[in-house]
Coordinates of C-alpha atoms and ligand atoms in Angstrom, one line a residue:
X177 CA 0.0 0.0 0.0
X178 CA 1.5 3.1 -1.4
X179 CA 0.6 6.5 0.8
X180 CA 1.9 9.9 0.3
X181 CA 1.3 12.4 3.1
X182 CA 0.7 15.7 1.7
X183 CA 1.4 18.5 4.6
X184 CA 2.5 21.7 5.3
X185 CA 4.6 21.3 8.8
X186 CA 6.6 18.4 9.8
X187 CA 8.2 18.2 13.3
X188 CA 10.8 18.6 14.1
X189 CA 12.2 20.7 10.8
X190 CA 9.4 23.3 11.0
X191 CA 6.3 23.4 13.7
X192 CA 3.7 25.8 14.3
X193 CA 1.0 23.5 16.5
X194 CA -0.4 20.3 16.7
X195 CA -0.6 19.4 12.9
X196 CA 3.5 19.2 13.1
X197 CA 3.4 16.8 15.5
X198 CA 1.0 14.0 14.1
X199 CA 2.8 14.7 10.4
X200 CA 6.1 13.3 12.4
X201 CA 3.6 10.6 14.7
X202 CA 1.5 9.7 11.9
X203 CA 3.5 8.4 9.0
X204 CA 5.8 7.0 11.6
X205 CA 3.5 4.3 13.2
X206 CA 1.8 3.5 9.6
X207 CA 5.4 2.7 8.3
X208 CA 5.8 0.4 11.7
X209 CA 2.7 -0.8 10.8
X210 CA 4.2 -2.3 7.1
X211 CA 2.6 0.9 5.1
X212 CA 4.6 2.1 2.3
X213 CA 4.1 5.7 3.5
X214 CA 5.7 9.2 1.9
X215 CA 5.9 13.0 3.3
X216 CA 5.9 15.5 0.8
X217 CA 6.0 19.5 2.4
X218 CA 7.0 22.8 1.3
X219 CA 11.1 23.6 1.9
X220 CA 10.9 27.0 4.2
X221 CA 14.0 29.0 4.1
X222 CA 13.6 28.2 8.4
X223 CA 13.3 24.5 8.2
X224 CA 15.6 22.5 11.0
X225 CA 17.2 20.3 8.6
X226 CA 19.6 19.7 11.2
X227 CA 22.4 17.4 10.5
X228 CA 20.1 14.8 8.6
X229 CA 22.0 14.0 5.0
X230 CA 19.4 15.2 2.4
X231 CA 20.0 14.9 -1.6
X232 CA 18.4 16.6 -4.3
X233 CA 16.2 13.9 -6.0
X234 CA 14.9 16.3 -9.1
X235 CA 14.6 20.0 -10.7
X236 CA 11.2 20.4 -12.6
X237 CA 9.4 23.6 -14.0
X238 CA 5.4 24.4 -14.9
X239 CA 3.7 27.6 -15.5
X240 CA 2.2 29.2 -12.9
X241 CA 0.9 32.6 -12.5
X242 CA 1.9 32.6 -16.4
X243 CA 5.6 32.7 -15.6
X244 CA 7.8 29.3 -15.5
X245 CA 8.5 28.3 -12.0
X246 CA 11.5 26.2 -11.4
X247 CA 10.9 23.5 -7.8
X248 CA 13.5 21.4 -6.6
X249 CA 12.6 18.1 -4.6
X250 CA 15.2 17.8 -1.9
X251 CA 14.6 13.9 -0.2
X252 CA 15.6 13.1 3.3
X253 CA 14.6 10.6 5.8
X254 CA 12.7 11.5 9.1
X255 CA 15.4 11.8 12.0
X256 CA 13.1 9.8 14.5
X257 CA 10.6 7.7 12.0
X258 CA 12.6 7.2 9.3
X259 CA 9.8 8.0 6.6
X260 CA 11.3 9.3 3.4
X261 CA 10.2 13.1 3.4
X262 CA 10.0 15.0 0.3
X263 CA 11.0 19.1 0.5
X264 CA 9.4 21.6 -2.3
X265 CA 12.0 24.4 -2.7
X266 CA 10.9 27.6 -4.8
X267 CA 11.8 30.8 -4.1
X268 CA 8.9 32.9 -4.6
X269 CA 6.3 30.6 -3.8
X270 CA 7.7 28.0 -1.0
X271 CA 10.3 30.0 1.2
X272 CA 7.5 31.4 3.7
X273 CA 4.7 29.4 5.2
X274 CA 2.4 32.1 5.7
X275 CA 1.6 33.3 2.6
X276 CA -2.2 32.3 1.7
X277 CA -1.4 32.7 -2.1
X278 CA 1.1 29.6 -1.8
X279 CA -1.4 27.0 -1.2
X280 CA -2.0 26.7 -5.0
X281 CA 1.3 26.8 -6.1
X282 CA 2.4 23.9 -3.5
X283 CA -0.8 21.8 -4.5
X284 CA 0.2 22.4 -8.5
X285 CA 3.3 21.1 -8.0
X286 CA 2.5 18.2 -5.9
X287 CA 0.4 17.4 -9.1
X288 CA 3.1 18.0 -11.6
X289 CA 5.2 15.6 -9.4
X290 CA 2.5 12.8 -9.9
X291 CA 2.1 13.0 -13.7
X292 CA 5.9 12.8 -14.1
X293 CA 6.6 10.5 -11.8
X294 CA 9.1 12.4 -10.1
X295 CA 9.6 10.3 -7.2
X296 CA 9.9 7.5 -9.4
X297 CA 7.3 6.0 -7.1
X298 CA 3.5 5.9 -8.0
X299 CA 1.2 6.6 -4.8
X300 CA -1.9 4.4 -4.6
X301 CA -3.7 7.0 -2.0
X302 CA -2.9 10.8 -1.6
X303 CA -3.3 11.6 1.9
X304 CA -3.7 15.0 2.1
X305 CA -3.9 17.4 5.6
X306 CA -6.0 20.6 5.9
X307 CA -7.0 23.8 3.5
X308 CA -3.1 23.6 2.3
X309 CA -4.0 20.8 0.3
X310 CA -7.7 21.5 -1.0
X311 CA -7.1 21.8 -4.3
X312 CA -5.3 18.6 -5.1
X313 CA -8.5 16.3 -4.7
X314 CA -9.9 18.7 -7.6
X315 CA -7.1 18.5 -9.8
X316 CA -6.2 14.8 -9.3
X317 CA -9.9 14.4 -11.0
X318 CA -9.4 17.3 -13.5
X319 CA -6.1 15.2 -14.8
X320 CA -7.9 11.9 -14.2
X321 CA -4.6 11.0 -12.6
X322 CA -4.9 7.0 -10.8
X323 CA -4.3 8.1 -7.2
X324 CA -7.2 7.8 -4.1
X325 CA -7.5 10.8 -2.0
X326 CA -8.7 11.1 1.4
X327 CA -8.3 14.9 3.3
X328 CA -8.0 14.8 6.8
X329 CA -9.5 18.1 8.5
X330 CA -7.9 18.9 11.6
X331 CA -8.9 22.1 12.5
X332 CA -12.7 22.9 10.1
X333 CA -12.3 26.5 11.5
X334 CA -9.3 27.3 9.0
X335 CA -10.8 27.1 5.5
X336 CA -8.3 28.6 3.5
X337 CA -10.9 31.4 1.9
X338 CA -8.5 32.7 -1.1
X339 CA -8.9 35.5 -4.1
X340 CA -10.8 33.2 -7.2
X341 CA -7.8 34.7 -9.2
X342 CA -5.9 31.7 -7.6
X343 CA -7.7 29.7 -10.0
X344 CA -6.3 31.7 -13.2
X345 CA -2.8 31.0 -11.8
X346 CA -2.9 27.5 -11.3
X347 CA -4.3 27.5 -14.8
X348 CA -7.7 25.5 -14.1
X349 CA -10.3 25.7 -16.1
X350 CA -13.4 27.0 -14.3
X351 CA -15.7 25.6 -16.4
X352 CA -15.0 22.0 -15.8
X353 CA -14.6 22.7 -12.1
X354 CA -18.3 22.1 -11.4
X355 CA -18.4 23.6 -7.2
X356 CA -16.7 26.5 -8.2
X357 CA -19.5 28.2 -10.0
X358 CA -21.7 29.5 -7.5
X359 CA -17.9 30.8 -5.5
X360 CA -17.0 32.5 -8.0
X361 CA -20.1 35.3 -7.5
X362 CA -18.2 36.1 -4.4
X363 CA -14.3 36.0 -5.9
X364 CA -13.8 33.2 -3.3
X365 CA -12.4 30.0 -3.6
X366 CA -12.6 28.1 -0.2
X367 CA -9.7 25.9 -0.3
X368 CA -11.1 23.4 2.7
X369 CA -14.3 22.9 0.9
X370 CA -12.6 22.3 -2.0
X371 CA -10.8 19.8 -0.4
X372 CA -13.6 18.2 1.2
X373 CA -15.9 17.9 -1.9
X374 CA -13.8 16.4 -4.2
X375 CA -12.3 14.1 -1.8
X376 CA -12.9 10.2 -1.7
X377 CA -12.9 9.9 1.8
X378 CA -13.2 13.0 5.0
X379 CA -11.6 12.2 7.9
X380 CA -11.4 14.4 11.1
X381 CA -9.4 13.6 14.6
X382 CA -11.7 12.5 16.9
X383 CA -15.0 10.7 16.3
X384 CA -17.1 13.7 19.0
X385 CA -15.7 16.0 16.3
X386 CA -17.3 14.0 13.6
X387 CA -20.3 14.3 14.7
X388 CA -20.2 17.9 16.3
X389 CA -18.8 19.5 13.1
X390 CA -22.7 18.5 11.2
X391 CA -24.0 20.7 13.8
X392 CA -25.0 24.8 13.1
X393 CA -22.7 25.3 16.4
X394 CA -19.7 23.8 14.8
X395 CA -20.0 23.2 11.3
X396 CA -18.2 26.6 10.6
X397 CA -20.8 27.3 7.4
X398 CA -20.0 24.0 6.0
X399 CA -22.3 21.8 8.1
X400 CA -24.8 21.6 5.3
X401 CA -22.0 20.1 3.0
X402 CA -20.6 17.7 5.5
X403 CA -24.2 16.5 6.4
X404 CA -24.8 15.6 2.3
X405 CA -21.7 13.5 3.0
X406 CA -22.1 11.6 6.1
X407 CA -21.2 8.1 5.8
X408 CA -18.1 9.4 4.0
X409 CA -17.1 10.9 6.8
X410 CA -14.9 9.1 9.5
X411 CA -13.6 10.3 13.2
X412 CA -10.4 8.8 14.2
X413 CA -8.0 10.3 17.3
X414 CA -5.3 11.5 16.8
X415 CA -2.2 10.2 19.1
X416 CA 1.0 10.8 20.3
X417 CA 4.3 9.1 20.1
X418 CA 5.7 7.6 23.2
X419 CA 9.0 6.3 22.2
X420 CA 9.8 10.2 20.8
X421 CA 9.5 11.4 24.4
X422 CA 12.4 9.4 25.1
X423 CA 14.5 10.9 22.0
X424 CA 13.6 14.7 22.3
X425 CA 10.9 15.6 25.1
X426 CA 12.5 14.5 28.2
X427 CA 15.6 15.7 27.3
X428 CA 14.6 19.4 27.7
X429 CA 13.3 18.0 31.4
X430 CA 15.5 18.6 34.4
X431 CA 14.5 15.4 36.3
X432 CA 12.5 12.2 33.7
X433 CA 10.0 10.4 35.8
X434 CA 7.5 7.7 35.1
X435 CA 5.2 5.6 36.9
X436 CA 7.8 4.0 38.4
X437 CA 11.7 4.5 38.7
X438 CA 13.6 2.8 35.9
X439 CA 16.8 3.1 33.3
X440 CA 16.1 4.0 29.8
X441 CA 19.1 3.9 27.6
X442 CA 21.5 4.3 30.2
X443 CA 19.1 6.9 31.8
X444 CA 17.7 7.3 35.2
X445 CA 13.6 7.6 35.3
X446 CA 12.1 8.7 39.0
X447 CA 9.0 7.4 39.8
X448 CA 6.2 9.9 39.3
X449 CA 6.1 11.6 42.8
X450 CA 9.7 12.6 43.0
X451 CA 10.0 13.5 39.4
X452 CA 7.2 15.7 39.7
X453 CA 8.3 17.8 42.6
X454 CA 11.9 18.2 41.3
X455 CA 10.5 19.5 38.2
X456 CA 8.3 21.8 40.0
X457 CA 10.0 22.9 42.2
X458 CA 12.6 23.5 38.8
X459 CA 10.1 25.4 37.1
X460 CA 8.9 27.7 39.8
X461 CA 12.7 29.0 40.5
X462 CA 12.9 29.4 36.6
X463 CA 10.0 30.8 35.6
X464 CA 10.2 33.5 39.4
X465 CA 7.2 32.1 41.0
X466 CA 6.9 31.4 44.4
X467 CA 8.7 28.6 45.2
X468 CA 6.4 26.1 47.5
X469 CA 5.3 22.6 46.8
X470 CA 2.5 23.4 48.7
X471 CA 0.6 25.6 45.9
X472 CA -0.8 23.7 43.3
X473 CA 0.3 24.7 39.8
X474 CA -1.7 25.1 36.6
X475 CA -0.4 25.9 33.3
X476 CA -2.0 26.6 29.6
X477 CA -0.1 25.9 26.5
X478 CA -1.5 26.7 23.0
X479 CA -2.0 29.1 20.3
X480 CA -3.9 32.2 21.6
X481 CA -6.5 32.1 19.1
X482 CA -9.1 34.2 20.7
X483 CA -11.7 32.4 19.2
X484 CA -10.7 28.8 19.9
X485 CA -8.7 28.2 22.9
X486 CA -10.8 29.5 25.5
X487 CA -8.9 32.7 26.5
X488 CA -11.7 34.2 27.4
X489 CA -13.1 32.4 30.1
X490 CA -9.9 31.3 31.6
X491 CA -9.0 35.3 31.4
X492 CA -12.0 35.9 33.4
X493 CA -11.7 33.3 35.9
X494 CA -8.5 34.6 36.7
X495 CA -9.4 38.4 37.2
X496 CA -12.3 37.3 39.6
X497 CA -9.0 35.0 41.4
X498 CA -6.0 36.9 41.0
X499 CA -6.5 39.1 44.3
X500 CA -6.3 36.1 46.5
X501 CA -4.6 33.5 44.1
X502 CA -4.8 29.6 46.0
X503 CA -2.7 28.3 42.8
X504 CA 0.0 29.4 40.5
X505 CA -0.8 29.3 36.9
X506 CA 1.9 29.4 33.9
X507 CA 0.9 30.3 30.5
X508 CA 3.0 29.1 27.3
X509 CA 1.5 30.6 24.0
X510 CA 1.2 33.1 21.0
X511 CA -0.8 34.6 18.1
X512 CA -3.5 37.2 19.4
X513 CA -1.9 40.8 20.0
X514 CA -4.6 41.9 22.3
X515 CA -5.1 38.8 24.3
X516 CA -1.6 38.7 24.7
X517 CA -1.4 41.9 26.3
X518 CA -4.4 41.4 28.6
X519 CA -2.3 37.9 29.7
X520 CA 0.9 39.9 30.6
X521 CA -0.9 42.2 32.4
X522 CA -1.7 40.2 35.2
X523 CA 1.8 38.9 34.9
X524 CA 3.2 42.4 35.9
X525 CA 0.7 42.5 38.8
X526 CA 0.7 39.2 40.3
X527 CA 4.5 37.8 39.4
X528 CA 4.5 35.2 42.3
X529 CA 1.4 33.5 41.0
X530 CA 1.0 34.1 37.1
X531 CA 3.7 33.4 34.6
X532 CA 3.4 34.6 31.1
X533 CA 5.4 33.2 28.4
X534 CA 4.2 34.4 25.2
X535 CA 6.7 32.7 22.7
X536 CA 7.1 29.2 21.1
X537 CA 9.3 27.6 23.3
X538 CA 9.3 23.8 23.0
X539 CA 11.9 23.4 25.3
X540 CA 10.2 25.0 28.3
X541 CA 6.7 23.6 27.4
X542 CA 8.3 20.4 28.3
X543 CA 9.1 21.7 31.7
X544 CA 5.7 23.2 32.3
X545 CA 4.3 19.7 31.6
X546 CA 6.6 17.9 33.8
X547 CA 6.5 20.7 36.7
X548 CA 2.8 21.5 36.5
X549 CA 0.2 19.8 38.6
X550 CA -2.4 20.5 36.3
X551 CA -3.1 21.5 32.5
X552 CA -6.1 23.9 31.7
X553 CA -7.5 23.2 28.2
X554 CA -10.9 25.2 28.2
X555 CA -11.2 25.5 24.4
X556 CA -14.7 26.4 23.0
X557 CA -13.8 23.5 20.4
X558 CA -11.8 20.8 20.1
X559 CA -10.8 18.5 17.1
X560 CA -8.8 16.8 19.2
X561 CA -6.1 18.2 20.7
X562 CA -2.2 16.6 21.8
X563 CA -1.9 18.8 24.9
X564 CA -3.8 17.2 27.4
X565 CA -2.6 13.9 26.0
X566 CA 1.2 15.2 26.1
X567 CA 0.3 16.4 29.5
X568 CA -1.1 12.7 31.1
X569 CA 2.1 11.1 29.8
X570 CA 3.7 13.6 32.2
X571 CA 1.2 13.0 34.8
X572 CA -0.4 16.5 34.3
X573 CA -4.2 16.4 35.2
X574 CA -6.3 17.8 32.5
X575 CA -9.1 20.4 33.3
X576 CA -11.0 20.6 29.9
X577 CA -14.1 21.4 28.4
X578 CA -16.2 18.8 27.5
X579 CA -15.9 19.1 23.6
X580 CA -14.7 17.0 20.4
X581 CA -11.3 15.3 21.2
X582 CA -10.9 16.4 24.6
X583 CA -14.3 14.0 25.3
X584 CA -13.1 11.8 23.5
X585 CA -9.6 11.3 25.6
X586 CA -10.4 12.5 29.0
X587 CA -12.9 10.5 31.6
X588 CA -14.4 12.6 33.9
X589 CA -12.6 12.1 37.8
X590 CA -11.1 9.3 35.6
X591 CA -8.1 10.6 34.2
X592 CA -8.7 14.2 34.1
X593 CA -11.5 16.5 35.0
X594 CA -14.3 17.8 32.3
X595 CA -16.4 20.9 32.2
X596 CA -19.8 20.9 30.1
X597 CA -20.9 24.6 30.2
X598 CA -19.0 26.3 28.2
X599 CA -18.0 30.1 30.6
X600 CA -15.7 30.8 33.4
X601 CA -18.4 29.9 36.2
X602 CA -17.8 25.9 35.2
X603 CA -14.3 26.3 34.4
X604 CA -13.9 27.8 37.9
X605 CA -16.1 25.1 39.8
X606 CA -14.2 22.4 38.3
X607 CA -11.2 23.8 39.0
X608 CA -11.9 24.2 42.6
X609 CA -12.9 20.8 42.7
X610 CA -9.8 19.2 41.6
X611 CA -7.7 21.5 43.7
X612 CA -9.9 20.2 46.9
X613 CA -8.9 16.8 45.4
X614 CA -5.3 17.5 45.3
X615 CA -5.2 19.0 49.3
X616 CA -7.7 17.0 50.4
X617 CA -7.6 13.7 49.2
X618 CA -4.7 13.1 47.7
X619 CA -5.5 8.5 47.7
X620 CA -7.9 9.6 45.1
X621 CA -5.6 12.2 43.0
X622 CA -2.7 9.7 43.1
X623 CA -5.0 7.7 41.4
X624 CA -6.2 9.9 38.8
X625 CA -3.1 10.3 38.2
X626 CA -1.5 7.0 38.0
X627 CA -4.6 6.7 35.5
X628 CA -3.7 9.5 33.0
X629 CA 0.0 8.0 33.4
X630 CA -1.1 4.7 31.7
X631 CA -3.6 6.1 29.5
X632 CA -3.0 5.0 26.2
X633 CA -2.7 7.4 23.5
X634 CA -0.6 5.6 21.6
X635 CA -0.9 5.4 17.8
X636 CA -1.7 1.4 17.7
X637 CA -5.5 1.7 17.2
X638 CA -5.8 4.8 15.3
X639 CA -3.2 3.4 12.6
X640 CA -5.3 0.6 12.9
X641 CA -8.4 2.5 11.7
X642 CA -6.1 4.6 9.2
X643 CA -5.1 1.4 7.3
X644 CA -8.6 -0.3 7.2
X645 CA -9.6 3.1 5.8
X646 CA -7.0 3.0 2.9
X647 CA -8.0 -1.0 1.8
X648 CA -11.2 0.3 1.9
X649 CA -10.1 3.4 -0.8
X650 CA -8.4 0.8 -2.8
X651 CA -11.1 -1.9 -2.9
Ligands
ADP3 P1 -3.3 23.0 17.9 O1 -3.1 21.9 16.9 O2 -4.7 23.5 17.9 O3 -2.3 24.0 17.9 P2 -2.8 20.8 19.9 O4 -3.2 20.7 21.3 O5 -3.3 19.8 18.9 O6 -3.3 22.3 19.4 O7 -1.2 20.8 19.7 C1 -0.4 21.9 20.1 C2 1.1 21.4 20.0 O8 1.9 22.6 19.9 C3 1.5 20.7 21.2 O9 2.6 19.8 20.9 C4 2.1 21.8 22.1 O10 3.0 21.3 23.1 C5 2.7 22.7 21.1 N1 2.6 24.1 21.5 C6 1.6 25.0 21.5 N2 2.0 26.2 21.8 C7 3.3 26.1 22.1 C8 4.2 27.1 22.5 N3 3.9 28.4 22.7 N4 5.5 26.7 22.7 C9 5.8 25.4 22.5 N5 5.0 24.4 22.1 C10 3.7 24.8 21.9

């Protein structure tokens, strides 16, 4: 079975979230699992190549915009995985990732690859991940080219909306690109939908997600479409890699625990309880809080997309607590300008009890995981989500609302604690709840936490589902 992984980050040679990670987790159990699997991503002028021994496989040129456009295909294999990825290099087009206008050029070439066989290996299913790639399902049938696709959506909020112009560029031919009619009265060309329509198979990355996304609520305008589609849509959860935490993750932590002590690769693990104060009491000194085992610590780590991530309730929660603070709370994130400034404030204020960090720092998000007590992930949605699942292989208790992945991974006074409402009021009330846990009884949050320790996020059944998904393409 031949897969190609179409994406626009890979971990570790350029991350901005969560779809970095699974395009490093991903193709790396499918290929344990005997799946002939392929990355193919855009070559950023800031990708971590690292000291990984890369060669340049092939130069080819189309027309694009109406000028010729020369791309490079640069091959390496994956530093941890050992999946053969695939690097796009063109100046004007692939050197930044956040141009919008790129998209198109990235999917025509990823097309022009195919029909010359490029890689001098024929895929039998395009995999392809997110708006980035809409386009390709659309093309692959305007070239009749032999190839499966199935788009995986992990975030439906980030359609890709683009100038119809984009169109001209790529050189297709409105008229035989039936969906786009009725776009083009509003110049729009919505790469997701795109993607999603002229796809074989949808997935998304939790099965709560599957079903919440035909909803009004969280269908983000395209609820009508995915409804038409249901039974070709499919929820499967994401995971995480385990054996990479012992490569990379715990290398940025002071002090590696586990349930229990024990030596991996020559190194020593503490069992959870030592490990976990160490680290705390590590991160605390670091980061200028406080320093007292006695005060429970929270942290947040994510984007700060103001519309997503739950800022605002976690912002309120902690103006109606800041005055009289009974935990510490660290904050790891980036991306809104004004939430950003509203998080440092309180930073300035209360510096013994609130820690800011507003960067990407994977380093120290390790030892926030490792020295924190608790992770708060009150997002107003969901797909799925790596942090709380990063977080229980740390022993990190997950406070989280009650939505898409996070349902899907977290089991109420389980392994974690879950809010339904969505506003500050439940966020608040659980979060007092599992602090009177941790003080009062802490038998029964040992336990919790010994059971997000063993939780198993690992990739085994989700690969599982993955592969039947592919015979199914190609039967
Ligand atoms: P999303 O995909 O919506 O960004 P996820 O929870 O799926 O959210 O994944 C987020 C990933 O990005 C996790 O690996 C998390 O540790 C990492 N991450 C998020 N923000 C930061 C940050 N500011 N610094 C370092 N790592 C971060």
């Amino acid at each position: 079975m031949k897969v190609l992984f179409v994406v626009w980050e890979v971990d570790p040679f350029f991350k901005l979230g969560g779809l970095g990670d699974i395009a490093r987790s991903l193709p790396g159990a499918l290929i344990n699992s005997g799946v002939d699997i392929r990355v193919i991503t855009p070559y950023y002028k800031v990708e971590k190549m690292g000291r990984n021994k890369k060669q340049k496989i092939a130069t080819f040129s189309f027309l694009y915009a109406r000028r010729k456009q020369k791309v490079e295909i640069w091959e390496t294999l994956h530093p941890f995985t050992k999946v053969p990825c695939y690097f796009l290099k063109n100046k004007k087009y692939l050197d930044k990732a956040t141009l919008t206008e790129t998209w198109g050029f990235f999917d025509k070439a990823v097309i022009e690859i195919l029909k010359r066989n490029l890689l001098n290996w024929e895929p039998e299913i395009l995999h392809l991940n997110d708006r980035h790639c809409g386009l390709i399902p659309l093309l692959v049938k305007a070239e009749k080219l032999p190839v499966k696709t199935m788009m995986t959506i992990h975030n439906l909020a980030y359609q890709g909306k683009s100038p119809i112009s984009i169109l001209t560029d790529m050189g297709i031919d409105h008229s035989i690109v039936k969906i786009t009619k009725w776009e083009i009265k509003s110049h729009q060309v919505n790469f997701l939908m795109e993607g999603i329509i002229h796809s074989d198979i949808v997935t998304v990355v939790s099965p709560t997600y599957s079903k919440e996304i035909l909803t009004e609520e969280f269908g983000q305008g395209l609820n009508e479409i995915l409804v038409g589609m249901e039974g070709r849509i499919f929820g499967i959860l994401n995971g995480i890699d385990i054996d990479w935490r012992y490569n990379k993750l715990d290398h940025s932590v002071k002090f590696p625990y586990n349930l229990s002590e024990k030596i991996v690769d020559g190194r020593k693990y503490l069992n959870w309880k030592d490990g976990k104060k160490l680290n705390k009491h590590f991160l605390q000194k670091k980061l200028g809080l406080k320093i007292d085992e006695n005060i429970p610590v929270l942290c947040f780590i994510g984007r700060f997309d103001a519309r997503q991530k739950g800022l605002d309730i976690m912002h309120t929660m902690l103006r109606r607590n800041a005055d009289n603070m009974k935990y510490q709370i660290v904050i790891l994130g980036s991306g809104d300008k004004d939430w950003e400034e509203r998080y440092m404030w309180f930073s300035t204020f209360y510096p013994k009890y609130i820690s800011c960090n507003l960067k990407f720092d994977e380093s120290l998000a390790h030892q926030i995981y490792a020295g924190s007590d608790f992770i708060l992930v009150p997002s107003l949605y969901e797909p799925c989500g790596l942090i709380q699942m990063i977080a229980m292989l740390f022993g990190t208790v997950p406070i989280a609302h009650d939505t898409g992945g996070l349902s899907d991974s977290i089991k109420d006074n389980f392994n974690g604690f879950l809010f339904e409402k969505y506003s500050s009021e439940a966020l608040e009330k659980t979060v007092n709840k599992a602090l009177d846990l941790w003080r009062n009884d802490k038998e029964r949050f040992n336990k919790i936490v010994e059971n997000a320790l063993i939780s198993d996020f690992t990739w085994n059944k989700s690969a599982k589902e993955y592969i039947s998904l592919y015979e199914k393409l190609l039967s």
